[in-house]
XYZ file of C-alpha atoms in Angstrom:
57
model
C -57.141 46.898 -50.345
C -53.842 48.881 -49.725
C -50.590 47.027 -50.808
C -47.398 48.280 -50.153
C -44.789 46.996 -52.559
C -41.245 46.888 -51.206
C -38.443 48.039 -53.395
C -34.815 47.083 -53.356
C -32.373 49.590 -53.666
C -29.287 47.230 -54.646
C -28.183 49.472 -57.264
C -28.955 46.891 -60.119
C -31.185 47.798 -62.979
C -33.183 44.815 -62.618
C -36.657 46.053 -62.309
C -39.826 43.963 -62.167
C -42.931 45.402 -63.787
C -45.889 46.075 -61.338
C -48.212 43.182 -62.500
C -45.311 40.694 -61.854
C -44.796 42.166 -58.197
C -48.822 42.131 -57.820
C -48.884 38.445 -58.965
C -46.128 37.436 -56.620
C -48.012 39.228 -53.501
C -51.262 37.333 -54.324
C -49.799 34.083 -54.588
C -48.274 34.763 -51.367
C -51.453 35.568 -49.933
C -53.014 32.201 -51.164
C -50.070 30.271 -49.484
C -50.592 32.361 -46.169
C -54.302 32.053 -45.974
C -55.502 31.274 -42.408
C -58.678 29.108 -43.557
C -60.278 27.968 -46.582
C -62.538 30.993 -46.896
C -59.427 33.324 -46.924
C -57.608 31.130 -49.533
C -60.653 31.041 -51.761
C -60.910 34.633 -51.554
C -57.281 35.032 -52.292
C -57.374 32.771 -55.201
C -60.309 34.765 -56.837
C -58.484 37.963 -56.457
C -55.539 36.232 -58.118
C -57.571 35.082 -60.944
C -59.133 38.348 -61.570
C -55.684 40.039 -61.666
C -54.275 37.398 -63.975
C -57.399 37.581 -66.326
C -57.541 41.536 -66.049
C -53.733 41.308 -67.587
C -54.977 39.527 -70.641
C -57.531 41.901 -71.554
C -55.391 44.742 -71.157
C -52.426 43.510 -73.192
């Protein structure tokens, strides 16, 4: 999977950590799933991302 992260150049120093951006992207994938299979896959991917973060911190 290839992810493109949109960055805003509004001049502010408010930077979101990469992990938080990825969580938002995966949550959006869950919302926009076309069917139950896509939604289940997106939810599994989100769970993996969130559980993997706990292992590295």
